[in-house]
Amino acid sequence: DTEVTQTPKHLVMGMTNKKSLKCEQHMGHRAMYWYKQKAKKPPELMFVYSYEKLSINESVPSRFSPECPNSSLLNLHLHALQPEDSALYLCASSQETRTPLTASVAKNIQYFGAGTRLSVL
Amino acid sequence: QKEVEQDPGPLSVPEGAIVSLNCTYSNSAFQYFMWYRQYSRKGPELLMYTYSSGNKEDGRFTAQVDKSSKYISLFIRDSQPSDSATYLCAMSAYSGGSNYKLTFGKGTLLTVNP
C-alpha cells in the first residue's frame, strides 16, 4: 500500500482565517514533505520533515506553519494567507534512514497524496 | 540553463500510438530518475523509477536513462485515452544531512484521442 491521504480535498478561506491541512501515511515512512503546485507548473518543495524534525524549510513565509505530531501525521497550519497562495498543496512521504549519504532507492522515491486544492479569497 | 528541461507539449496522439516523452538535465549529481503521471487536479502518481543507465520495462511503459548524454525517456506503447495526463520527470540528488530533493521537469501534457 503506497497511500498518502490528505484532507480536506478542497478548502476555501478568507485572508483572515486560520485553517489546517492534514496528511497521513501508514507506510512506516519517516520523511514527509509539503509541496505547493500552481496550475501548469511542477510541484515546489516547501518543507521536509525527517524523523518528525524539520530538516528543510525552503524560505517559506511564516504564514505557513508545518507541524509533525508523530511519524504518521503531517499538518500545515495556514494563517493570514494571500490570494496568490491559492494552489494545490501536496503532501509526500519516503523512507528514511539515519545513515547519511546512503543512496538507497527507498530514500529517493517519494509518494504523493491527492492534494488539497486551496482557494484564498 | 535550467537543471531539468522537459518539453511542455501539448502532445496529442491517436489511440494505439507509441508515445515518447523526454527530459534532459545538466546536474551530474542526480542519482535517481522518476516518472510521475498527474491527472487534472490530482496528485502525482509514481509510474517508474530508475537508477543506472539502461532500460526498465513495466507493462506498456519503458523508462530509459542515458547518463552519458544526461537524457531520460518514457515510452508508452499502445497508448489509451486513460493515459491522457501530464507526465512529470523528476530527478533526485543529495541535499545535505540525510535529505534528498527532487527536481521536476515542467511536465508534458499528453492527450490520447479515441
Short mmCIF file of C-alpha atoms in Angstrom, two decimals:
data_model
loop_
_atom_site.label_atom_id
_atom_site.label_comp_id
_atom_site.label_asym_id
_atom_site.label_seq_id
_atom_site.Cartn_x
_atom_site.Cartn_y
_atom_site.Cartn_z
CA ASP A 1 0.00 0.00 0.00
CA THR A 2 1.53 3.31 -1.10
CA GLU A 3 -1.22 5.60 0.09
CA VAL A 4 -0.81 9.11 1.38
CA THR A 5 -4.12 10.61 2.49
CA GLN A 6 -4.75 14.35 2.52
CA THR A 7 -7.70 16.21 3.99
CA PRO A 8 -9.61 18.25 3.12
CA LYS A 9 -9.73 17.81 -0.66
CA HIS A 10 -10.89 21.39 -1.13
CA LEU A 11 -10.61 24.44 1.10
CA VAL A 12 -11.83 27.99 0.64
CA MET A 13 -10.65 30.55 3.16
CA GLY A 14 -10.57 34.28 3.67
CA MET A 15 -7.35 36.18 4.25
CA THR A 16 -8.05 36.48 7.98
CA ASN A 17 -8.93 32.84 8.57
CA LYS A 18 -6.85 30.16 10.27
CA LYS A 19 -7.08 26.68 8.81
CA SER A 20 -5.03 23.49 8.73
CA LEU A 21 -4.22 20.89 6.11
CA LYS A 22 -3.69 17.32 7.22
CA CYS A 23 -1.63 14.49 5.75
CA GLU A 24 -1.45 10.88 6.92
CA GLN A 25 0.57 7.87 5.82
CA HIS A 26 0.84 4.37 7.26
CA MET A 27 3.75 3.07 5.20
CA GLY A 28 6.27 3.50 8.02
CA HIS A 29 7.94 6.33 6.13
CA ARG A 30 9.94 8.68 8.33
CA ALA A 31 10.41 11.50 5.79
CA MET A 32 7.42 13.69 4.92
CA TYR A 33 7.17 16.66 2.61
CA TRP A 34 4.91 19.60 1.77
CA TYR A 35 4.83 20.91 -1.78
CA LYS A 36 2.92 23.74 -3.43
CA GLN A 37 1.79 23.41 -7.04
CA LYS A 38 0.36 26.20 -9.17
CA ALA A 39 -1.58 25.43 -12.35
CA LYS A 40 0.56 24.08 -15.20
CA LYS A 41 3.70 24.19 -13.05
CA PRO A 42 5.66 21.41 -11.35
CA PRO A 43 5.47 20.96 -7.56
CA GLU A 44 7.68 23.29 -5.49
CA LEU A 45 9.15 21.98 -2.26
CA MET A 46 8.14 23.85 0.90
CA PHE A 47 9.18 21.75 3.91
CA VAL A 48 10.81 18.42 4.72
CA TYR A 49 10.45 16.53 7.99
CA SER A 50 12.85 13.74 8.87
CA TYR A 51 12.09 11.64 11.95
CA GLU A 52 9.49 14.21 12.99
CA LYS A 53 12.02 17.05 12.93
CA LEU A 54 12.00 19.88 10.40
CA SER A 55 15.06 19.38 8.22
CA ILE A 56 14.37 21.66 5.24
CA ASN A 57 12.44 24.94 5.06
CA GLU A 58 12.65 26.41 1.58
CA SER A 59 12.32 30.01 2.80
CA VAL A 60 8.56 29.69 3.07
CA PRO A 61 6.67 32.71 4.52
CA SER A 62 5.75 32.38 8.18
CA ARG A 63 2.03 32.39 7.35
CA PHE A 64 2.64 28.70 6.56
CA SER A 65 3.50 26.73 9.69
CA PRO A 66 4.24 23.00 9.44
CA GLU A 67 3.87 20.50 12.26
CA CYS A 68 4.71 16.81 12.51
CA PRO A 69 2.97 15.48 15.66
CA ASN A 70 4.02 11.86 15.05
CA SER A 71 5.61 9.65 12.43
CA SER A 72 2.35 9.18 10.51
CA LEU A 73 0.93 12.68 10.53
CA LEU A 74 1.92 15.97 8.96
CA ASN A 75 -0.03 19.20 9.30
CA LEU A 76 0.26 22.55 7.58
CA HIS A 77 -1.25 25.43 9.54
CA LEU A 78 -2.38 28.41 7.48
CA HIS A 79 -2.91 31.94 8.76
CA ALA A 80 -3.38 35.31 7.06
CA LEU A 81 -2.87 33.89 3.59
CA GLN A 82 -2.87 35.95 0.42
CA PRO A 83 -4.84 35.26 -2.78
CA GLU A 84 -1.57 34.31 -4.51
CA ASP A 85 -1.28 31.40 -2.06
CA SER A 86 -4.18 29.70 -3.86
CA ALA A 87 -2.76 26.44 -5.22
CA LEU A 88 -2.77 22.65 -4.90
CA TYR A 89 -0.92 21.66 -1.73
CA LEU A 90 0.67 18.24 -1.93
CA CYS A 91 2.00 16.00 0.80
CA ALA A 92 4.55 13.27 0.04
CA SER A 93 6.48 10.69 2.02
CA SER A 94 9.52 8.49 1.55
CA GLN A 95 11.56 6.07 3.58
CA GLU A 96 14.35 7.46 5.69
CA THR A 97 17.46 6.16 7.42
CA ARG A 98 19.75 7.74 9.94
CA THR A 99 22.78 6.95 7.80
CA PRO A 100 23.88 9.99 5.87
CA LEU A 101 24.77 9.65 2.21
CA THR A 102 23.09 6.27 1.94
CA ALA A 103 21.76 6.45 -1.57
CA SER A 104 19.17 3.74 -1.12
CA VAL A 105 16.34 3.54 -3.61
CA ALA A 106 13.71 3.99 -0.95
CA LYS A 107 15.05 7.32 0.28
CA ASN A 108 14.82 8.85 -3.15
CA ILE A 109 11.32 7.69 -4.04
CA GLN A 110 8.52 9.96 -2.90
CA TYR A 111 4.85 9.03 -2.86
CA PHE A 112 2.32 11.81 -3.16
CA GLY A 113 -1.18 12.33 -1.84
CA ALA A 114 -4.06 13.62 -3.96
CA GLY A 115 -3.58 17.14 -2.65
CA THR A 116 -5.71 19.87 -1.11
CA ARG A 117 -6.96 22.50 -3.52
CA LEU A 118 -6.82 25.78 -1.62
CA SER A 119 -8.58 28.97 -2.67
CA VAL A 120 -7.86 32.18 -0.74
CA LEU A 121 -10.45 34.91 -1.23
CA GLN B 1 20.23 26.72 -18.19
CA LYS B 2 17.57 25.02 -16.08
CA GLU B 3 18.64 21.87 -14.22
CA VAL B 4 15.89 19.81 -15.88
CA GLU B 5 14.36 20.58 -19.25
CA GLN B 6 11.12 18.97 -20.41
CA ASP B 7 9.06 19.92 -23.44
CA PRO B 8 5.67 21.01 -22.04
CA GLY B 9 3.83 19.99 -25.22
CA PRO B 10 0.90 19.68 -25.52
CA LEU B 11 1.24 16.33 -27.25
CA SER B 12 -1.79 14.81 -28.97
CA VAL B 13 -1.73 11.27 -30.37
CA PRO B 14 -4.30 8.74 -31.65
CA GLU B 15 -5.18 5.72 -29.54
CA GLY B 16 -2.70 2.89 -30.05
CA ALA B 17 0.23 5.17 -30.89
CA ILE B 18 3.66 4.87 -29.29
CA VAL B 19 4.38 7.94 -27.17
CA SER B 20 7.87 9.20 -26.40
CA LEU B 21 8.40 11.68 -23.55
CA ASN B 22 11.82 13.11 -22.81
CA CYS B 23 13.83 15.14 -20.32
CA THR B 24 17.37 16.42 -20.35
CA TYR B 25 19.35 17.51 -17.32
CA SER B 26 22.56 19.29 -16.51
CA ASN B 27 23.34 18.23 -12.91
CA SER B 28 25.64 15.21 -12.78
CA ALA B 29 24.71 14.71 -9.11
CA PHE B 30 21.27 13.38 -9.99
CA GLN B 31 21.16 9.73 -8.97
CA TYR B 32 17.58 8.54 -9.36
CA PHE B 33 15.18 9.30 -12.16
CA MET B 34 11.42 9.10 -11.79
CA TRP B 35 8.38 9.50 -13.96
CA TYR B 36 5.14 10.67 -12.39
CA ARG B 37 1.72 10.81 -14.02
CA GLN B 38 -0.64 13.54 -12.87
CA TYR B 39 -4.29 13.66 -13.83
CA SER B 40 -6.01 17.02 -13.77
CA ARG B 41 -6.49 18.33 -10.22
CA LYS B 42 -4.92 15.21 -8.68
CA GLY B 43 -1.58 14.47 -7.03
CA PRO B 44 1.38 12.99 -8.96
CA GLU B 45 1.36 9.20 -9.16
CA LEU B 46 4.70 7.42 -9.35
CA LEU B 47 4.92 5.41 -12.57
CA MET B 48 8.52 4.24 -12.67
CA TYR B 49 11.96 4.95 -11.29
CA THR B 50 15.45 4.04 -12.49
CA TYR B 51 18.96 4.38 -11.12
CA SER B 52 21.51 3.29 -13.66
CA SER B 53 21.70 3.86 -17.37
CA GLY B 54 19.63 1.43 -19.40
CA ASN B 55 16.01 0.42 -19.82
CA LYS B 56 13.33 -0.60 -17.34
CA GLU B 57 10.03 -2.00 -18.51
CA ASP B 58 6.68 -2.25 -16.72
CA GLY B 59 3.76 -3.34 -18.86
CA ARG B 60 3.19 -0.76 -21.59
CA PHE B 61 5.74 1.64 -20.06
CA THR B 62 9.50 1.69 -20.65
CA ALA B 63 11.85 4.09 -18.90
CA GLN B 64 15.24 4.75 -20.43
CA VAL B 65 18.21 6.55 -18.88
CA ASP B 66 21.37 7.65 -20.68
CA LYS B 67 23.62 9.22 -18.06
CA SER B 68 26.40 9.93 -20.53
CA SER B 69 24.02 12.15 -22.55
CA LYS B 70 22.07 13.33 -19.47
CA TYR B 71 18.86 12.27 -21.17
CA ILE B 72 15.90 10.24 -19.95
CA SER B 73 12.83 8.99 -21.78
CA LEU B 74 9.49 7.37 -21.08
CA PHE B 75 7.86 5.31 -23.82
CA ILE B 76 4.20 4.35 -23.73
CA ARG B 77 3.15 1.56 -26.08
CA ASP B 78 -0.42 1.05 -27.29
CA SER B 79 -1.48 4.34 -25.74
CA GLN B 80 -5.01 4.55 -24.32
CA PRO B 81 -7.33 7.51 -23.69
CA SER B 82 -6.84 6.79 -19.97
CA ASP B 83 -3.15 7.70 -20.43
CA SER B 84 -4.21 11.32 -21.06
CA ALA B 85 -2.48 13.25 -18.27
CA THR B 86 0.53 15.42 -17.50
CA TYR B 87 3.77 13.43 -17.24
CA LEU B 88 6.44 14.84 -14.95
CA CYS B 89 10.03 13.70 -14.95
CA ALA B 90 11.79 14.08 -11.60
CA MET B 91 15.38 13.59 -10.52
CA SER B 92 16.81 13.09 -7.08
CA ALA B 93 20.06 14.44 -5.65
CA TYR B 94 21.62 14.53 -2.19
CA SER B 95 20.92 17.85 -0.48
CA GLY B 96 22.73 17.58 2.86
CA GLY B 97 22.11 15.75 6.15
CA SER B 98 20.15 12.67 5.20
CA ASN B 99 17.99 14.56 2.71
CA TYR B 100 17.42 14.04 -0.96
CA LYS B 101 15.49 16.58 -3.01
CA LEU B 102 13.50 16.09 -6.17
CA THR B 103 13.89 18.42 -9.12
CA PHE B 104 10.94 18.25 -11.51
CA GLY B 105 10.63 18.97 -15.18
CA LYS B 106 7.80 21.30 -16.21
CA GLY B 107 5.63 18.33 -17.26
CA THR B 108 4.30 17.28 -20.67
CA LEU B 109 0.55 17.35 -21.25
CA LEU B 110 -0.46 14.25 -23.23
CA THR B 111 -3.84 13.68 -24.86
CA VAL B 112 -4.67 10.30 -26.40
CA ASN B 113 -7.60 10.59 -28.77
CA PRO B 114 -10.01 7.63 -29.21
#
